[in-house]
CSV table of C-alpha atoms and ligand atoms in Angstrom, one decimal:
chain,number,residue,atom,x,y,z
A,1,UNK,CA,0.0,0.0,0.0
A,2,UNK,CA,1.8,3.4,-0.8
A,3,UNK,CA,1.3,6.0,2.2
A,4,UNK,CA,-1.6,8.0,0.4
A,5,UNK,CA,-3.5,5.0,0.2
A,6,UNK,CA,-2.7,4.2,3.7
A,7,UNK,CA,-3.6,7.3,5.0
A,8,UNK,CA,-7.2,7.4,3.5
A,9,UNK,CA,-7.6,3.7,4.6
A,10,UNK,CA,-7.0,4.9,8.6
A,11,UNK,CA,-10.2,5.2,10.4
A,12,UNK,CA,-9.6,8.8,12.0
A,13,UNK,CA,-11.6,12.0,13.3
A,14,UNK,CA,-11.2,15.1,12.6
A,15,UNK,CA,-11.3,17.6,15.8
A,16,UNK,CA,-10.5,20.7,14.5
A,17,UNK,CA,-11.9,22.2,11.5
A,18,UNK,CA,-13.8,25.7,10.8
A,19,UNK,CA,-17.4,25.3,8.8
A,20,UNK,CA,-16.4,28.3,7.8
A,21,UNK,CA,-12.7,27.8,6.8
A,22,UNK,CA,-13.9,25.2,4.1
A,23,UNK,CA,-15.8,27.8,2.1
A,24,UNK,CA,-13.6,27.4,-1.0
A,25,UNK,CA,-13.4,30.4,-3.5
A,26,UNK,CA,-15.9,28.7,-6.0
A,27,UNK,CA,-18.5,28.6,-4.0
A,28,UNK,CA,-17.5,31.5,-2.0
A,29,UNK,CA,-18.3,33.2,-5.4
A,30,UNK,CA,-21.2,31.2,-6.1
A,31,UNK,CA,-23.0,32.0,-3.2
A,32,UNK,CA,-22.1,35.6,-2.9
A,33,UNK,CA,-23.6,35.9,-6.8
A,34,UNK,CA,-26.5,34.2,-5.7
A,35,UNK,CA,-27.1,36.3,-2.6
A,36,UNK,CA,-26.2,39.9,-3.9
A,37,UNK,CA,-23.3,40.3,-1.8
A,38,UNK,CA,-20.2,42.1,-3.1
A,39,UNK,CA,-17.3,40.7,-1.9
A,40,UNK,CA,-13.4,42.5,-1.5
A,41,UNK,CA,-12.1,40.5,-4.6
A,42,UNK,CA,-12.4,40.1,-8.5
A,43,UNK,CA,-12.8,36.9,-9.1
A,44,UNK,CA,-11.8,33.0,-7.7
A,45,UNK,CA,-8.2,33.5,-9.4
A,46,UNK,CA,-7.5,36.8,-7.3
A,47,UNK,CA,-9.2,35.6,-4.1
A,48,UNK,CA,-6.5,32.6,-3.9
A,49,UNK,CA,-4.0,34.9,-4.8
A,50,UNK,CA,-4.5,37.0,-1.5
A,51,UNK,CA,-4.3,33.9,0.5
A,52,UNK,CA,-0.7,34.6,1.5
A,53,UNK,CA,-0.9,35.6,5.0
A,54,UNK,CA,1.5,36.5,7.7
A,55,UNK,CA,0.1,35.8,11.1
A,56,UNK,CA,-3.3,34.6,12.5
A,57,UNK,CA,-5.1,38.0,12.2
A,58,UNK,CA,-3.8,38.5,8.5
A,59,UNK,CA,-6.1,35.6,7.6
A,60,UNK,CA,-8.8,36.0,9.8
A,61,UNK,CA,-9.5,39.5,8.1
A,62,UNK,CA,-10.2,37.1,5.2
A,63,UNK,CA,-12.0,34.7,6.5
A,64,UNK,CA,-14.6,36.7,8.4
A,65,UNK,CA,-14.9,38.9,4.9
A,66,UNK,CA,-15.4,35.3,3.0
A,67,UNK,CA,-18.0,34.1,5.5
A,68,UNK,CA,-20.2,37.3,4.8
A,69,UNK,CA,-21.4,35.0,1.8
A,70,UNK,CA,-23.3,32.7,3.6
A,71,UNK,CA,-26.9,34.1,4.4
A,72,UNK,CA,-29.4,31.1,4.0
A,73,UNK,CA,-30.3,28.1,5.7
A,74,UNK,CA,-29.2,26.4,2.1
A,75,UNK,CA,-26.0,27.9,1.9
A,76,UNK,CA,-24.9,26.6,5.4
A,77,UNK,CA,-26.5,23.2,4.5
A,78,UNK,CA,-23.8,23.5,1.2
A,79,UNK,CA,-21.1,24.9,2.9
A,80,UNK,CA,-20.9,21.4,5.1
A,81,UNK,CA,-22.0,19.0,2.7
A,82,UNK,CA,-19.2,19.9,0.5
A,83,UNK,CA,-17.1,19.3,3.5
A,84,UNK,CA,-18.5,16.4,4.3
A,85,UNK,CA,-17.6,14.9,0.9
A,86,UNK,CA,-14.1,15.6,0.8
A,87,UNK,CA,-13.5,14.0,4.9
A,88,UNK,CA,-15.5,10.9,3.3
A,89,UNK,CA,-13.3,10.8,0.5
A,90,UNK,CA,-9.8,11.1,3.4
A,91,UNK,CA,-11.4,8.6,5.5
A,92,UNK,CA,-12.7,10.4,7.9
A,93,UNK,CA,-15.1,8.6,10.3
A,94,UNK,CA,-16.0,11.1,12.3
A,95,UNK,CA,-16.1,15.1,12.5
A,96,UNK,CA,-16.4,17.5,15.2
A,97,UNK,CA,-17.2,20.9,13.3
A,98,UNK,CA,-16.7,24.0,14.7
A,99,UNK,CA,-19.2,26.9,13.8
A,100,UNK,CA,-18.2,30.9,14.8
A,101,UNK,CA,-22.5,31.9,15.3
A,102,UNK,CA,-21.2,35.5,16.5
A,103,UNK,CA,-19.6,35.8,12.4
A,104,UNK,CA,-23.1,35.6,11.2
A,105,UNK,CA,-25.4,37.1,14.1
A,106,UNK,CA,-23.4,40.2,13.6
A,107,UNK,CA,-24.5,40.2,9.7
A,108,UNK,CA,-28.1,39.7,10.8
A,109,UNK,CA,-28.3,36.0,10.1
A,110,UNK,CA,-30.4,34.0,12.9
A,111,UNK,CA,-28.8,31.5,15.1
A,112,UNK,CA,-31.1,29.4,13.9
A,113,UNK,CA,-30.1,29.8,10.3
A,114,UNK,CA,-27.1,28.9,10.7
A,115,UNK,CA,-27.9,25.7,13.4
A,116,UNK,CA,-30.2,24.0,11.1
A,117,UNK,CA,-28.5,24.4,8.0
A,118,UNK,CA,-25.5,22.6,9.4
A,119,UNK,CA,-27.4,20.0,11.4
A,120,UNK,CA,-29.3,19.1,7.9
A,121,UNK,CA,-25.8,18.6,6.6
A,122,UNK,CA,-24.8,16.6,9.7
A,123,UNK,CA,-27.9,14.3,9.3
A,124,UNK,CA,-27.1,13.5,5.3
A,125,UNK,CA,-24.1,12.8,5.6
A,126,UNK,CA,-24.7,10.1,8.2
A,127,UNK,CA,-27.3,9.0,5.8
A,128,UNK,CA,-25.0,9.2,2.4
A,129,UNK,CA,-21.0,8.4,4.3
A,130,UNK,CA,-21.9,7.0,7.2
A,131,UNK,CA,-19.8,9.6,8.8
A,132,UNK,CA,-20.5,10.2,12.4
A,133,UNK,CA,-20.5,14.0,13.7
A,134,UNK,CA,-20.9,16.7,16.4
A,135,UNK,CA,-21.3,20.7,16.5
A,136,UNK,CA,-19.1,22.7,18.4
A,137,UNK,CA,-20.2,26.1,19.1
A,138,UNK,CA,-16.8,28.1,19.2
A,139,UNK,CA,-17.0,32.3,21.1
A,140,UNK,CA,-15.1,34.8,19.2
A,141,UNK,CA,-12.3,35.4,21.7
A,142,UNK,CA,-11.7,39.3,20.6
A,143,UNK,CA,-15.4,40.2,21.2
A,144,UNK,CA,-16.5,40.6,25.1
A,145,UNK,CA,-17.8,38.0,27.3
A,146,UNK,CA,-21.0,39.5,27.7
A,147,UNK,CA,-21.5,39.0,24.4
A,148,UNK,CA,-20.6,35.5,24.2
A,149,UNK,CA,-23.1,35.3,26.9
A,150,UNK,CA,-25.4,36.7,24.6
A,151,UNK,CA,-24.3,33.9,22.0
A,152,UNK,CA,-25.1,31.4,24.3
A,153,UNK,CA,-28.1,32.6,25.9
A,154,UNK,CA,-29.6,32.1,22.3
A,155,UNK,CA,-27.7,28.3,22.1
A,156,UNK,CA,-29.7,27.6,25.3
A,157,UNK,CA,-33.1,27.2,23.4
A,158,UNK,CA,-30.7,24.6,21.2
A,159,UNK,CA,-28.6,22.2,24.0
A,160,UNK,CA,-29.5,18.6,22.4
A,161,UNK,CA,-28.0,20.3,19.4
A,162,UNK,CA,-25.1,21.5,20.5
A,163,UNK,CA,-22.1,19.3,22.0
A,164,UNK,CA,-19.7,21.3,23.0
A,165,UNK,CA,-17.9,24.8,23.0
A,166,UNK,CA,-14.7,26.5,22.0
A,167,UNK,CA,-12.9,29.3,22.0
A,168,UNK,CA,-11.3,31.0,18.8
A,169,UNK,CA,-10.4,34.2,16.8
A,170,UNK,CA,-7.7,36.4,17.5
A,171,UNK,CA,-5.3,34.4,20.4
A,172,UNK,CA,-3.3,37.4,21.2
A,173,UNK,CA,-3.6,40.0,24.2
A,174,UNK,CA,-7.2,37.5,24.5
A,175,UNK,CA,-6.5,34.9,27.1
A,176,UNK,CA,-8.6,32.4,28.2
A,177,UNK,CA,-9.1,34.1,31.9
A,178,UNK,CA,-11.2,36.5,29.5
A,179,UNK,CA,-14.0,33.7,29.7
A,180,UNK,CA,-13.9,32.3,32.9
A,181,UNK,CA,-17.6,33.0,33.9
A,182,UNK,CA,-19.1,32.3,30.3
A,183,UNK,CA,-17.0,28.8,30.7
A,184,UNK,CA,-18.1,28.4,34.0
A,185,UNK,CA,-21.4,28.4,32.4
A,186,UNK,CA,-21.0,26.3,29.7
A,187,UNK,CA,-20.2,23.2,32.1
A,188,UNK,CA,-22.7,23.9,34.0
A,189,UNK,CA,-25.1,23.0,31.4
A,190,UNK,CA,-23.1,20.0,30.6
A,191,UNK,CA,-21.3,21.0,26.9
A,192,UNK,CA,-17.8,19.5,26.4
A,193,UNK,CA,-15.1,22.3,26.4
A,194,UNK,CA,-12.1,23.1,24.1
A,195,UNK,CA,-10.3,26.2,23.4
A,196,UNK,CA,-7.3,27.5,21.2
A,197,UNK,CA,-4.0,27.8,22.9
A,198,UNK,CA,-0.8,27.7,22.2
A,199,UNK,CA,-1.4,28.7,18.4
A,200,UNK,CA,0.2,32.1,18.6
A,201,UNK,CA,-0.3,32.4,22.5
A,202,UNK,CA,2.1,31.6,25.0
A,203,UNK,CA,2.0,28.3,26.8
A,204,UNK,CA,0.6,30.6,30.2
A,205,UNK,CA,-2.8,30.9,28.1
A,206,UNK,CA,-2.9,26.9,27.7
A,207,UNK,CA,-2.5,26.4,31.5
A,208,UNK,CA,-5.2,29.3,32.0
A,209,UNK,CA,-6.9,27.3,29.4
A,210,UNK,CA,-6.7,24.0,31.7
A,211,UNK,CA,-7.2,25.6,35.0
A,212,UNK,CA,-9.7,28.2,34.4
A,213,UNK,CA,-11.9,27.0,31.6
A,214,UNK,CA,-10.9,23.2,32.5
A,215,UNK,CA,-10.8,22.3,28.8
A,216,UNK,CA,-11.0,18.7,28.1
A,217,UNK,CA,-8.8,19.5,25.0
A,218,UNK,CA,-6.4,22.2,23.5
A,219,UNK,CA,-7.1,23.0,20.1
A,220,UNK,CA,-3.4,23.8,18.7
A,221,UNK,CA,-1.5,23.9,21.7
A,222,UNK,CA,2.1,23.9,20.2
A,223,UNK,CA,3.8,26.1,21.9
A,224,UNK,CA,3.5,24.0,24.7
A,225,UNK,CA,6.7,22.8,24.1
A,226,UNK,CA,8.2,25.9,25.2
A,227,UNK,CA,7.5,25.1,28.8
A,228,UNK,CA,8.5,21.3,29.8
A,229,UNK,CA,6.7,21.4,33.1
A,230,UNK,CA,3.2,22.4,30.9
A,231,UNK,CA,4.6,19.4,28.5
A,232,UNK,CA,5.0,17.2,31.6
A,233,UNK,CA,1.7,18.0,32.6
A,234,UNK,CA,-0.5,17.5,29.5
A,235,UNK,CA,1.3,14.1,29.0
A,236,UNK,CA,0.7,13.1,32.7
A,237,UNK,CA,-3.6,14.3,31.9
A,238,UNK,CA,-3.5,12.8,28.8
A,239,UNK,CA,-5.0,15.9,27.5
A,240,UNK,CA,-5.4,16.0,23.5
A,241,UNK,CA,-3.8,18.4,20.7
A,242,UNK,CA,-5.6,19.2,18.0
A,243,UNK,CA,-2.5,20.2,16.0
A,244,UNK,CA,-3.1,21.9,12.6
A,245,UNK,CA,0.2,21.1,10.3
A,246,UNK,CA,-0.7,23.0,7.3
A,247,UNK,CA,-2.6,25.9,8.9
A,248,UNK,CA,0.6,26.3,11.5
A,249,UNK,CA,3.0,26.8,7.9
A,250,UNK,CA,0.3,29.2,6.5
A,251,UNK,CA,0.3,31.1,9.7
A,252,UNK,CA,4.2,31.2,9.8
A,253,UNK,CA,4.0,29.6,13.4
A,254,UNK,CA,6.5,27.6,12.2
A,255,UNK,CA,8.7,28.4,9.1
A,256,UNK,CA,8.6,25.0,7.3
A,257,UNK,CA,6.9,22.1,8.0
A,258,UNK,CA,10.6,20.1,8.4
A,259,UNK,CA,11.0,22.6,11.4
A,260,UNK,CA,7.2,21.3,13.5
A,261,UNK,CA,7.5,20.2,16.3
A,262,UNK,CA,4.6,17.7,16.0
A,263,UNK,CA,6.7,14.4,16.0
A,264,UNK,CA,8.9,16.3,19.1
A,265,UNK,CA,5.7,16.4,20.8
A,266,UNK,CA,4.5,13.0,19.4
A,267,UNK,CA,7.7,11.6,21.1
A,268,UNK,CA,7.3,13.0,24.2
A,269,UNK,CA,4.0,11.3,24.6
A,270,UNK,CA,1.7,14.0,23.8
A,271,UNK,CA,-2.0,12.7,22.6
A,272,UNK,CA,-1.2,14.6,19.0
A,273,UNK,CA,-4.0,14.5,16.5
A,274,UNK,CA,-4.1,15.7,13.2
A,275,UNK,CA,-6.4,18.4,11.7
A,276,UNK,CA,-7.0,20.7,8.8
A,277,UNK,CA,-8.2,24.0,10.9
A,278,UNK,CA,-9.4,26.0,7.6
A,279,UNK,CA,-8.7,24.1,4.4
A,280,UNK,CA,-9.8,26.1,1.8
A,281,UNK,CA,-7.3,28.6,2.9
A,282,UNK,CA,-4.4,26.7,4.0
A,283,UNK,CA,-3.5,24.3,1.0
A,284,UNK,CA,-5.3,21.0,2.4
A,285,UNK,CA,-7.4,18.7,3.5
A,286,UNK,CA,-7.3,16.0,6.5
A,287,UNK,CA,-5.5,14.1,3.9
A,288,UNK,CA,-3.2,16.2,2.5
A,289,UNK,CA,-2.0,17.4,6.3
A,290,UNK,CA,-1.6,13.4,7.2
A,291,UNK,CA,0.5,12.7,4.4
A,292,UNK,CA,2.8,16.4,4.1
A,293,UNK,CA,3.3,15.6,7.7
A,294,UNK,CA,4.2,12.2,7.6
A,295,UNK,CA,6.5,13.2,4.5
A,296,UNK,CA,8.2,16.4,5.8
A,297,UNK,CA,8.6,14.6,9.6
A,298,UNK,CA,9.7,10.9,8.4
A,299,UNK,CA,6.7,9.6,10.5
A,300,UNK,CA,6.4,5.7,10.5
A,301,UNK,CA,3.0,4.0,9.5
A,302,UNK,CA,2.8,2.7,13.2
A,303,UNK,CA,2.8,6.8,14.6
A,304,UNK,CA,0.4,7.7,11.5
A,305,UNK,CA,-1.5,5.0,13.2
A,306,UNK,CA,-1.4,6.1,16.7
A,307,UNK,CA,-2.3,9.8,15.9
A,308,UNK,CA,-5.6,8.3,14.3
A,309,UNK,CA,-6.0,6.2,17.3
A,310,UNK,CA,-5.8,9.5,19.2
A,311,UNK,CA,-8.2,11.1,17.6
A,312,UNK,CA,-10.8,8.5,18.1
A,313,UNK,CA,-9.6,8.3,21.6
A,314,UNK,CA,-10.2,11.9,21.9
A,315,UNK,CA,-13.6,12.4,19.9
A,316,UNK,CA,-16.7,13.0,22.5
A,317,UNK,CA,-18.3,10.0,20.6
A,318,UNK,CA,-19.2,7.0,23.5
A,319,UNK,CA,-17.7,4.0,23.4
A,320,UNK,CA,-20.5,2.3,21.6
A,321,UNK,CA,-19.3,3.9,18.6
A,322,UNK,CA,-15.6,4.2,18.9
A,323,UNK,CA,-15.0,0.6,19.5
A,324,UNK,CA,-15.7,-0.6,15.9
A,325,UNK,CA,-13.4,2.1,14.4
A,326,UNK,CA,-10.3,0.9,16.5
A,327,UNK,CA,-11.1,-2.8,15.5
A,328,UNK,CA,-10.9,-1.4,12.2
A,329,UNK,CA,-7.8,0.3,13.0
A,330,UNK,CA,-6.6,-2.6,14.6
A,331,UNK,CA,-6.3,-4.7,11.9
A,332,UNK,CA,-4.6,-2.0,9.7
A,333,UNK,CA,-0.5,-3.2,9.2
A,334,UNK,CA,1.9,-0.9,10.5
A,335,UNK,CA,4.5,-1.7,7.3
B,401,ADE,N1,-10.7,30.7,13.5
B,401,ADE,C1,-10.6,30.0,12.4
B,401,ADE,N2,-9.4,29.4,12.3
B,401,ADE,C2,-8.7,29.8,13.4
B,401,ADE,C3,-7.4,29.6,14.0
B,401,ADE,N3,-6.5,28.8,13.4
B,401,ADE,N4,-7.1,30.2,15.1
B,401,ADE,C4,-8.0,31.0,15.7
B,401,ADE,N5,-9.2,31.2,15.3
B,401,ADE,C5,-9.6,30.6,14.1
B,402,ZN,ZN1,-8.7,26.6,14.6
């Protein structure tokens, strides 16, 4: 079996990936023609060709300015379908999607709009791929606590739709102490928690991310590495990493993707997953992140193995569901 092959053929989950940052430019255009909106760029070509970003906030300018083509229920319902399609295709089993509601709610979309659109996706695709999934609403860090309590007040009248919550948007000068209370909350009604840390934060706002917000995984997390104590820690808790290979290169946390310090972490006995983040603007899907990783690190087809195993390990699925996939895994080679 050559490594592509083997890759797609590993039952896996995907933890961290953006509804919103798999709007590719075709339909980004498609859907802005067919809702009147006028968006910032020409045409498909020039949109790709501004995808060159610098630092996290350099491509979140784009991708909140992208998302402003999504109005209807349809479009949402689209957006995650066509998602949905291409995790099929890399083997996915599972996919916990994260949704940014304040993007839209600001624009004048509902809550609701946005909900049911993706949760008609989520239902088909069981139906068509027999892929398994969960919604994740994620709070736009650089935007106040009181109005992510506003955010969730309206996910309230929502809760069996709803499995968990993160934290995303602009890392910097945002830590997690920011959303103690609005966390505090959030457990209290019984959601999962995640958050970004450790993307282009210091490994402080992870720990403030464990201890204040008591996040059952870090969504990035690299930087981690930084402090060996934090490391010691997250190995001892067995607390996951969503790590984002592709998306960290993009966002020149690291300058090549020989230089991650994935398989440092890996080695250390961090429970590493693998994850796209925001495919159409980083260069690839689950996939493609899998295999440039295993191919820029040297990573042996029994660690490509155990960072799918994580995955499912880490996935809020029960264990009804899980067990069958690591049979499956099980029986994979590892050569
Ligand atoms: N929103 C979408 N992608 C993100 C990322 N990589 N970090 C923080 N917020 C995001
Ligand atoms: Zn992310």
């Amino acid at each position: 079996m050559d490594l592509e092959t083997y890759i797609r053929a590993l039952p896996k989950a995907e933890l961290h990936l953006h509804i919103e940052g798999s709007l590719e430019p075709e339909m980004m255009f498609a859907l802005a023609q067919r809702n009147g909106v006028t968006l910032p760029w020409s045409s498909v070509e020039a949109t790709r060709a501004a995808y060159a970003f610098s630092d996290l906030q350099s491509f979140l300018d784009l991708y909140y300015a992208g998302a402003a083509a999504l109005i209807h229920e349809q479009d949402f319902y689209e957006l995650a379908m066509a998602y949905f399609t291409r995790a099929h295709a890399d083997g996915v089993v599972h996919a916990e999607l994260f949704f940014d509601p304040q993007t839209h709610t600001e624009r004048g979309v509902a809550f609701e709009t946005v909900l049911d659109g993706l949760e008609r996706a989520c239902d088909e695709a069981r139906v068509q791929y027999g892929i398994s999934s969960r919604l994740i609403l994620c709070f736009l860090r650089h935007l106040s606590e009181d109005d992510g309590f506003a955010t969730l007040e309206q996910a309230m009248l929502h809760l069996s739709r709803i499995h968990g919550v993160g934290l995303d948007s602009s890392e910097k000068g945002h830590p997690p102490s920011k959303f103690a209370r609005l966390f505090k909350q959030c457990r209290d009604l019984g959601l999962h928690i995640v958050a970004h840390a450790g993307e282009e934060g210091p490994p402080a706002y992870i720990i403030e991310a464990l201890d204040l917000l008591k996040v059952e995984r870090i969504d990035h997390g690299v930087r981690a590495a930084e402090d060996p104590a934090l490391v010691e820690r997250l190995v001892r808790e067995q607390i996951p990493l969503t790590v984002c290979p592709l998306s960290n290169i993009k966002l020149c946390v690291f300058p090549t993707l020989q230089g991650h310090n994935l398989k440092q972490l890996l080695d250390a006995g961090l429970k590493v997953t693998i994850n796209s983040d925001d495919p159409a603007y980083f260069g690839g899907y689950i996939g493609q992140n899998f295999l440039a990783t295993a191919e820029a690190l040297h990573l042996s087809r029994a660690e490509l193995k155990r960072i799918a195993r994580n995955s499912l390990e880490a996935s809020f699925v029960g264990d009804a569901e899980r067990t069958p996939w690591l049979a499956r895994l099980d029986a994979l080679p590892e050569d």
